[in-house]
CSV table of C-alpha atoms and ligand atoms in Angstrom, one decimal:
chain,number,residue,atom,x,y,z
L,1,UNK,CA,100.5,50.1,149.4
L,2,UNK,CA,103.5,51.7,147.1
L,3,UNK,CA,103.9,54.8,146.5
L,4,UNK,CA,103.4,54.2,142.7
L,5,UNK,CA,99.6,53.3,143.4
L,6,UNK,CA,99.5,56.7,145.1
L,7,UNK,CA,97.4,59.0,142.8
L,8,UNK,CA,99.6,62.3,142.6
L,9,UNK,CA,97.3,65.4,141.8
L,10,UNK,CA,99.0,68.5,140.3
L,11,UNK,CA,96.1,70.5,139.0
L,12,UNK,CA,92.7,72.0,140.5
L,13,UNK,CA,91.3,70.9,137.5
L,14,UNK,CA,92.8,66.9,137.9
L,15,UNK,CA,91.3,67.6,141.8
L,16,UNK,CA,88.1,68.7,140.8
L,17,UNK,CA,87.7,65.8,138.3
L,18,UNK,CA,88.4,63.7,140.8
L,19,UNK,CA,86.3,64.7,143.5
L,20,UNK,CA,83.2,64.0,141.1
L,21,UNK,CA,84.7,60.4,140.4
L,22,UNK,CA,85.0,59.5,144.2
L,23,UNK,CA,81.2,61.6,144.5
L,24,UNK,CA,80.2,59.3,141.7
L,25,UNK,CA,81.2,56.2,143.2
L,26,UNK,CA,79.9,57.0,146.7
L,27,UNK,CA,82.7,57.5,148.1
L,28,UNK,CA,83.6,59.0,151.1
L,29,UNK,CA,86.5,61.5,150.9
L,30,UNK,CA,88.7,62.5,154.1
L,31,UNK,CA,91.2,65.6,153.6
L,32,UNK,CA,94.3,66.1,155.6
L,33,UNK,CA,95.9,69.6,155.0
L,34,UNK,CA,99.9,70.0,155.4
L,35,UNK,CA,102.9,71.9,154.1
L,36,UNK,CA,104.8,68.2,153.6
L,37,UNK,CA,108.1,67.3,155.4
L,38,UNK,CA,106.0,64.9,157.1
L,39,UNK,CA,106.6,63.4,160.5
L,40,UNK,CA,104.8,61.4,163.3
L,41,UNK,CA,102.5,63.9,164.0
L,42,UNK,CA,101.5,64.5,160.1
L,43,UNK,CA,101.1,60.6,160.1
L,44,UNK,CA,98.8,60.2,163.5
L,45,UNK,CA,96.3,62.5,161.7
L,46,UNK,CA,96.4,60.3,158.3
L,47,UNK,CA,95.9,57.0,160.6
L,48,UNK,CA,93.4,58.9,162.3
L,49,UNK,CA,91.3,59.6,159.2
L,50,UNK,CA,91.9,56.9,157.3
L,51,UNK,CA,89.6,54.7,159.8
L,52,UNK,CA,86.9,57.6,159.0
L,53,UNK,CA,86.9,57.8,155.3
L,54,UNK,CA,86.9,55.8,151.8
L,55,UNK,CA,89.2,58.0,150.0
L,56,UNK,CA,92.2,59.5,151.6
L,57,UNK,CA,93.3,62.7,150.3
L,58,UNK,CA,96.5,64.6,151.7
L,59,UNK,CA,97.7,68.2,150.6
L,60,UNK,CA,101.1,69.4,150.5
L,61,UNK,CA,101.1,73.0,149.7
L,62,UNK,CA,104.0,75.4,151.3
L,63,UNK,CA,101.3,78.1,151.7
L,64,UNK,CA,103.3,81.8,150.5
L,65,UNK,CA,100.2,83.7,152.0
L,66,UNK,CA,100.8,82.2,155.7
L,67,UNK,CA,104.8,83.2,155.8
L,68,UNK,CA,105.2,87.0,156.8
L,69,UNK,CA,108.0,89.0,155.7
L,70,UNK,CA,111.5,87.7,157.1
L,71,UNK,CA,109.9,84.2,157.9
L,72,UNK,CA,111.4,81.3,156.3
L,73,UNK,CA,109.6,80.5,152.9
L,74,UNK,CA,112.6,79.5,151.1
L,75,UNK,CA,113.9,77.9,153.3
L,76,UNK,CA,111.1,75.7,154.7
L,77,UNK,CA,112.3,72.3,154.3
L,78,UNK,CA,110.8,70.1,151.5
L,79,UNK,CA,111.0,66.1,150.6
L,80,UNK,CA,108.5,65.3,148.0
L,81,UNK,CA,109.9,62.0,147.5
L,82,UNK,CA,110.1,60.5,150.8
L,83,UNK,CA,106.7,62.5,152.0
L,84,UNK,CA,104.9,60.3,149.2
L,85,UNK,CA,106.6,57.0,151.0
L,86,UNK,CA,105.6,57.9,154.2
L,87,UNK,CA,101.7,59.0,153.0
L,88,UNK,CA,101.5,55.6,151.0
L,89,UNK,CA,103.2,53.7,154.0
L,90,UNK,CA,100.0,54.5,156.2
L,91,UNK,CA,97.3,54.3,153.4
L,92,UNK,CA,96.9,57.4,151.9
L,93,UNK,CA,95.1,57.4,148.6
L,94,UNK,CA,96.2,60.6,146.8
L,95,UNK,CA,98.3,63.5,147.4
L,96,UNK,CA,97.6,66.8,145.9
L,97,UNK,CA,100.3,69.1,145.0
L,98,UNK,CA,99.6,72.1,143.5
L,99,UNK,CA,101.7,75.0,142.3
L,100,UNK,CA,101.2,78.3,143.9
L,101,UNK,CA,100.0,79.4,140.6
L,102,UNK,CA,97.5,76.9,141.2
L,103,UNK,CA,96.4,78.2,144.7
L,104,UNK,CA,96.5,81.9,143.8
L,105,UNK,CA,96.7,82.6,140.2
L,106,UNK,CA,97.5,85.9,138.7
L,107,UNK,CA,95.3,88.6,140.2
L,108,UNK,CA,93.8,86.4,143.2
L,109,UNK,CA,92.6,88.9,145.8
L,110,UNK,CA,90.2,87.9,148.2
L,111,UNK,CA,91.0,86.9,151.6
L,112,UNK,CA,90.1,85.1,154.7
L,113,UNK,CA,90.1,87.1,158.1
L,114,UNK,CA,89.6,85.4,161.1
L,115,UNK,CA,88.0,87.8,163.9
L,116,UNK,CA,88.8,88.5,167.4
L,117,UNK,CA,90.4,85.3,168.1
L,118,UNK,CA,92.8,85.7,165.1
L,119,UNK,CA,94.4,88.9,167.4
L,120,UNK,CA,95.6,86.7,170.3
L,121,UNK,CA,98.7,84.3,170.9
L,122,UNK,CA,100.3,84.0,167.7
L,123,UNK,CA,98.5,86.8,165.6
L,124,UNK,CA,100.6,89.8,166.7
L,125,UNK,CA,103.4,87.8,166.0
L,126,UNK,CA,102.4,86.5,162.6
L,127,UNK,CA,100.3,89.6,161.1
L,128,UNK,CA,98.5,88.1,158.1
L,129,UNK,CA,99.4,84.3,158.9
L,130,UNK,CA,95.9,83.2,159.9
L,131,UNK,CA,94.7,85.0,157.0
L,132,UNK,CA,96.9,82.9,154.9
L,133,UNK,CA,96.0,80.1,156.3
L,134,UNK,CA,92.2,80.2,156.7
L,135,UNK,CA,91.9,81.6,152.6
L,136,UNK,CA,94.2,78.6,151.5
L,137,UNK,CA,92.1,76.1,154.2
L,138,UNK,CA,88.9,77.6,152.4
L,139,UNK,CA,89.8,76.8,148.8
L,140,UNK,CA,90.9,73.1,149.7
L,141,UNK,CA,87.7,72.7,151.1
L,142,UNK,CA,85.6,74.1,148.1
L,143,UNK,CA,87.4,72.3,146.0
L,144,UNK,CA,87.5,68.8,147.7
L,145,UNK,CA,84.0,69.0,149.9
L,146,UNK,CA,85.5,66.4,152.2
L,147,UNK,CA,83.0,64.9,154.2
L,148,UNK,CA,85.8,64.7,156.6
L,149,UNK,CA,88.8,66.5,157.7
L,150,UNK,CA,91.4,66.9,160.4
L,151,UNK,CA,94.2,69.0,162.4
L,152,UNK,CA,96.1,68.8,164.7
L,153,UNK,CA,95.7,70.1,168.4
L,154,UNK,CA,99.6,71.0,168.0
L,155,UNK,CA,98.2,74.3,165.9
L,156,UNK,CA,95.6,75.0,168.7
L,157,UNK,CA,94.7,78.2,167.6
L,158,UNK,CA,94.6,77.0,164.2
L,159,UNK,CA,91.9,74.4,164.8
L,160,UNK,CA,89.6,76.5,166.5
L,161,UNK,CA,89.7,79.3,163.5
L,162,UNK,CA,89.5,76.6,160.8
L,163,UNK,CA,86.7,75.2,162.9
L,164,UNK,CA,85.2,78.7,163.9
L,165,UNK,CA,85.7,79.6,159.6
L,166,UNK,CA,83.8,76.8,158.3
L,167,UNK,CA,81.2,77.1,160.5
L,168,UNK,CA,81.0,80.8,159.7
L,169,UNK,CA,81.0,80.5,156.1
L,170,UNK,CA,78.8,77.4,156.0
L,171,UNK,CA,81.3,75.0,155.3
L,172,UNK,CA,80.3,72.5,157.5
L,173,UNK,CA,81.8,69.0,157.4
L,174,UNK,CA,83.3,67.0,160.5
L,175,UNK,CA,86.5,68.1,161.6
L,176,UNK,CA,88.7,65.8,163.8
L,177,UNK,CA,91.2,67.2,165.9
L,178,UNK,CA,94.4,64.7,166.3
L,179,UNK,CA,96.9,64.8,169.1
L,180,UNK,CA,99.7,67.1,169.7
L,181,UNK,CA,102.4,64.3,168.8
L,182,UNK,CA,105.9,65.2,170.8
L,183,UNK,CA,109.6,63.4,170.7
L,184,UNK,CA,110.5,61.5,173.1
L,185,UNK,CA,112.9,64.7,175.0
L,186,UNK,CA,109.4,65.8,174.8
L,187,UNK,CA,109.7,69.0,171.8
L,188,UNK,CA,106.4,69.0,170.1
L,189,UNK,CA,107.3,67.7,166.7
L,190,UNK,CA,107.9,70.0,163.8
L,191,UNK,CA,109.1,70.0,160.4
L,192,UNK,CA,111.1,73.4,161.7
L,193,UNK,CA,112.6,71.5,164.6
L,194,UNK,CA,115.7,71.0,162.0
L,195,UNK,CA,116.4,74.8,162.2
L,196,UNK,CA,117.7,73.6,166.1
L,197,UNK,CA,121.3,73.5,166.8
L,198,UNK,CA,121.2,70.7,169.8
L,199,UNK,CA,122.2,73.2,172.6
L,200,UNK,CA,118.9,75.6,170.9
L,201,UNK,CA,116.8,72.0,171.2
L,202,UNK,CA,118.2,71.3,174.9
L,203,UNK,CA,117.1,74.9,175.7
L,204,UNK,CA,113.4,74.5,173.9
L,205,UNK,CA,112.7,71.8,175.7
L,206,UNK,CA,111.5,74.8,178.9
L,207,UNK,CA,108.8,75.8,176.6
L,208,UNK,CA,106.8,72.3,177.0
L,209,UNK,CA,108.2,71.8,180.6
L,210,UNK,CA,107.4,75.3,181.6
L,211,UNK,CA,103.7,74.6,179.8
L,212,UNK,CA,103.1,71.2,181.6
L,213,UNK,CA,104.0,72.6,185.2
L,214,UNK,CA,101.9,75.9,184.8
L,215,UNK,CA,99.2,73.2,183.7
L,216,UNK,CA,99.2,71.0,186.9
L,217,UNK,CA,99.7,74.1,189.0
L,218,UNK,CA,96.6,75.1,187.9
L,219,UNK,CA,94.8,72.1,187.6
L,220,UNK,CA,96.1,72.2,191.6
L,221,UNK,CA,94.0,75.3,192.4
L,222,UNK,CA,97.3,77.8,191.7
L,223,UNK,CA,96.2,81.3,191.1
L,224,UNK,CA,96.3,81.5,187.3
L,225,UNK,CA,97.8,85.0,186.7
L,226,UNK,CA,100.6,84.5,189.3
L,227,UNK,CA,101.7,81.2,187.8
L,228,UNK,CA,101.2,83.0,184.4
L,229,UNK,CA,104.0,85.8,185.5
L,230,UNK,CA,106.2,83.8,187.7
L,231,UNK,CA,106.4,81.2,184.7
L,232,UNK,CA,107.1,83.9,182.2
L,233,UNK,CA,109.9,85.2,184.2
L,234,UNK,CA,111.8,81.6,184.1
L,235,UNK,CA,111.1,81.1,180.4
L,236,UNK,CA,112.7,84.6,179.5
L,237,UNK,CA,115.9,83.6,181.9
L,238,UNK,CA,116.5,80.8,179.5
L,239,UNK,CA,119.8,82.0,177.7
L,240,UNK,CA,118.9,80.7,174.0
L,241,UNK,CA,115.2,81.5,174.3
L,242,UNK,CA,113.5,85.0,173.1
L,243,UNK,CA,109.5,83.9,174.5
L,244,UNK,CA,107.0,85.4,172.3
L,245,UNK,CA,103.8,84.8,175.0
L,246,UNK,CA,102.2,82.5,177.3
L,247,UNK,CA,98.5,82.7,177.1
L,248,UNK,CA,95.9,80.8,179.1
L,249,UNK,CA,92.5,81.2,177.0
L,250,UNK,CA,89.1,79.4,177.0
L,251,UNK,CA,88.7,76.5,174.8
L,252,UNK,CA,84.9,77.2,173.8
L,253,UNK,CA,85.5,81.4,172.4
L,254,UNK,CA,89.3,81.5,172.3
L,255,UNK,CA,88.8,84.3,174.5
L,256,UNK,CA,92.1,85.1,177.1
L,257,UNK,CA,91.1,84.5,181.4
L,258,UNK,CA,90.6,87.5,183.3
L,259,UNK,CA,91.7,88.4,186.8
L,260,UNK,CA,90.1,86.4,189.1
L,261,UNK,CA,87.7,84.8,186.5
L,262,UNK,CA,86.7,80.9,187.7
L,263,UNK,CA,88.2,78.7,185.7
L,264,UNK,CA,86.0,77.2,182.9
L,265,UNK,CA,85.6,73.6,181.6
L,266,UNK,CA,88.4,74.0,178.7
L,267,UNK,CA,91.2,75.2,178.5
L,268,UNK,CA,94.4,75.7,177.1
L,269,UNK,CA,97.5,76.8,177.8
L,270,UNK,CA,99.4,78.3,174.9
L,271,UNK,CA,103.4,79.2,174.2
L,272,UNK,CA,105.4,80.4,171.6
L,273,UNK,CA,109.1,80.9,171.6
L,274,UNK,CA,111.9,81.6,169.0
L,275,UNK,CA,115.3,79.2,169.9
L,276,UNK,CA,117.9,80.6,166.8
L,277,UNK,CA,116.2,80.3,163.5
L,278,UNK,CA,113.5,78.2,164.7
L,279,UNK,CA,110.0,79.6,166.0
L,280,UNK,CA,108.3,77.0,167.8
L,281,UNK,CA,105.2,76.9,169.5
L,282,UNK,CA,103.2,74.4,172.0
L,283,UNK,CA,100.2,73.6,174.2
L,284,UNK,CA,99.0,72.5,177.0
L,285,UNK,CA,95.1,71.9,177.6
L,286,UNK,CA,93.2,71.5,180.6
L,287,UNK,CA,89.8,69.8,180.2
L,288,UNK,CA,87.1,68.3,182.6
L,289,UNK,CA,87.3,69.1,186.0
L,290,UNK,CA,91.0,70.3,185.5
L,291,UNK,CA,92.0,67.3,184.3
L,292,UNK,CA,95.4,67.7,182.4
L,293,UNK,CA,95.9,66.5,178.8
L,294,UNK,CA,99.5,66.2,177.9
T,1,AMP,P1,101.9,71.7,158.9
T,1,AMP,O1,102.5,70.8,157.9
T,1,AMP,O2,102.9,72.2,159.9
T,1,AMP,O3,101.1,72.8,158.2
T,1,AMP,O4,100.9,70.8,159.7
T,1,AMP,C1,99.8,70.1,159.0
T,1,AMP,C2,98.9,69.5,160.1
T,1,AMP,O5,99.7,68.7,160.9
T,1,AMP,C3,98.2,70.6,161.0
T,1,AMP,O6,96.9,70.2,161.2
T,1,AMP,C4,99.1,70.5,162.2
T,1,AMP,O7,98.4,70.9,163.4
T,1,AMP,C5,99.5,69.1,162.3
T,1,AMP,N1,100.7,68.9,163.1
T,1,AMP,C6,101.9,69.4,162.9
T,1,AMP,N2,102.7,69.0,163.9
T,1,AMP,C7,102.0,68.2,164.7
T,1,AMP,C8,102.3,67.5,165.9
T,1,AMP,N3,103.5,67.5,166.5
T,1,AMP,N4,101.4,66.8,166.5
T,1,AMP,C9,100.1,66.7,165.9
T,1,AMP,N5,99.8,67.4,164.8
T,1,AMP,C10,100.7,68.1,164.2
C-alpha cells in the first residue's frame, strides 16, 4: 500500500463519520493509540492487529495532558511524513490526527483518574500523567468503538490502567497487549531514545541489564527484597544514571510484594531512570512458574 491510499483523518467529526461507514459496512475496526515518531515497536503492534481487524486505524496525538510541567512537550520529536510511510508500509488503513483543539476544546474539564495503581512506579514521578493518558485513551475509544485495540507491554503500567479503565467504565472491547520491542544493545525502544548522547545510551543500557538479572535471580528462588536493594544500590552507582525506582508488583492488582509475601503467578519487574534529557523506563515480567519473559 502507498501512503496516498492512506485515509488521513484530521477531524472528530471526519472520525465519527467514518466509524459509521466501516459500522455500516460490517467492518471490523482495530485501533492502535501512539504519540507518532514511530519505530519497531509502534510497528509490531500494527502487524499484530492488523491480522485481528478489517479496518486499521492508528492515532498520532502528542497528548498535552500526559506531559507534566518541565517534561519535554515541545520538544517531543515529530515526523508526520515518514510516520504515514512506515503505518502504510505495514497495512495501516487510516491515521487520525487531530489537533489538540480537537482532543480538548476550549473549556474541556473532565478527567480520567486511575485509582491506587495509578500511585505506584511511575505516578509519583509523573503527577497527572496517567490522568492524561487514561482521559485522552477514553475519548479515542468513544469515538472509534474499536472492537479491537492494543498496547504495548513496554508501558506496563499503562496497559493494566487502560485495561483496568475500560473495564471500569464499561468500555469493554478486546485489548491486546504486544511485546516490549528492544534494540539490539538491548535499550527498550523509544521515540525519546534520541535525547541519548551515546555515552548516556552505553550507560542506560544497566537499566534492562539490572532488570533481566533481578528477574532470573528471582525466578532462582533469590529473596526478592534483598535483590531489590542490592540491585538499586548498583543502578544508582552508575555515573550518568539518576534511577527513579525499581518496583516488583503483581501482575493481576498492580499491587507492590510485601516482605516475605510468596511469590505469585505474575509478575513484573518495573524501572524507571532519567540518562541526560531522556527519561526512560523498562520491564521485566515473570510469568508461570517463574518463568522469565524478556
Ligand atoms: P507512544 O507513542 O510512546 O505513546 O506509544 C504508543 C504505543 O506503543 C503504546 O502502546 C506503547 O506501549 C507502545 N510502545 C512504545 N514503545 C514500545 C516498545 N519498545 N515495544 C513495544 N511497544 C512499544
Amino acid at each position: 500500500m502507498s501512503p496516498d491510499r492512506l485515509l488521513e483523518i484530521a477531524s472528530v467529526a471526519e472520525l465519527v463519520r467514518r466509524r459509521a461507514e466501516w459500522e455500516a459496512e460490517g467492518r471490523r475496526v482495530g485501533l492502535v493509540p501512539t504519540m507518532g515518531f514511530l519505530h519497531e515497536g509502534h510497528l509490531e503492534l500494527m502487524r499484530r492487529l492488523r491480522q485481528r481487524c478489517d479496518t486499521l486505524l492508528v492515532s498520532i496525538f502528542v497528548n498535552p495532558s500526559q506531559f507534566g510541567h518541565g517534561e519535554d512537550l515541545a520538544a517531543y520529536p515529530r515526523d508526520p511524513v515518514r510516520d504515514a510511510e512506515l503505518c502504510a508500509s505495514v497495512g495501516v488503513d487510516a491515521l487520525f490526527l487531530p489537533a489538540p483543539e480537537e482532543v480538548y476544546p476550549p473549556g474541556f474539564d473532565t478527567w480520567i483518574h486511575p485509582g491506587m495503581a495509578g500511585e505506584r512506579a511511575c505516578g509519583p514521578w509523573r503527577p497527572g500523567h496517567f490522568r492524561g493518558v487514561l482521559t485522552v485513551v477514553y475519548r479515542l475509544f468513544h469515538w472509534v468503538r474499536p472492537q479491537v485495540s492494543i498496547f504495548g507491554r513496554k508501558d506496563a503500567q499503562q496497559l493494566w490502567l487502560i485495561r483496568r479503565m475500560a473495564r471500569d467504565m464499561g468500555l469493554e472491547h478486546r485489548i491486546e497487549e504486544g511485546p516490549l520491542v528492544r534494540d539490539p544493545d538491548g535499550l527498550a525502544m523509544s521515540s525519546r531514545n534520541i535525547y541519548l548522547q551515546p555515552e548516556e545510551r552505553e550507560a542506560a543500557l544497566a537499566l534492562p541489564r539490572t532488570l533481566q538479572a533481578l528477574a532470573r535471580e528471582i525466578a532462582a528462588g533469590g529473596n526478592p527484597q534483598q535483590l531489590l536493594a542490592e540491585a538499586w544500590q548498583r543502578l544508582r552507582s552508575e555515573k550518568l544514571l539518576q534511577p527513579q525506582y525499581l518496583e516488583l508488583v503483581d501482575w493481576q492488582d498492580f499491587r507492590q510484594l510485601q516482605e516475605g509475601e510468596t511469590l505469585p503467578q505474575d509478575l513484573v519487574l518495573l524501572g524507571a531512570v532519567k540518562a541526560g534529557k531522556a527519561r526512560l523506563i523498562d520491564n521485566v515480567f515473570l510469568r508461570k512458574g517463574r518463568e522469565v519473559e524478556i
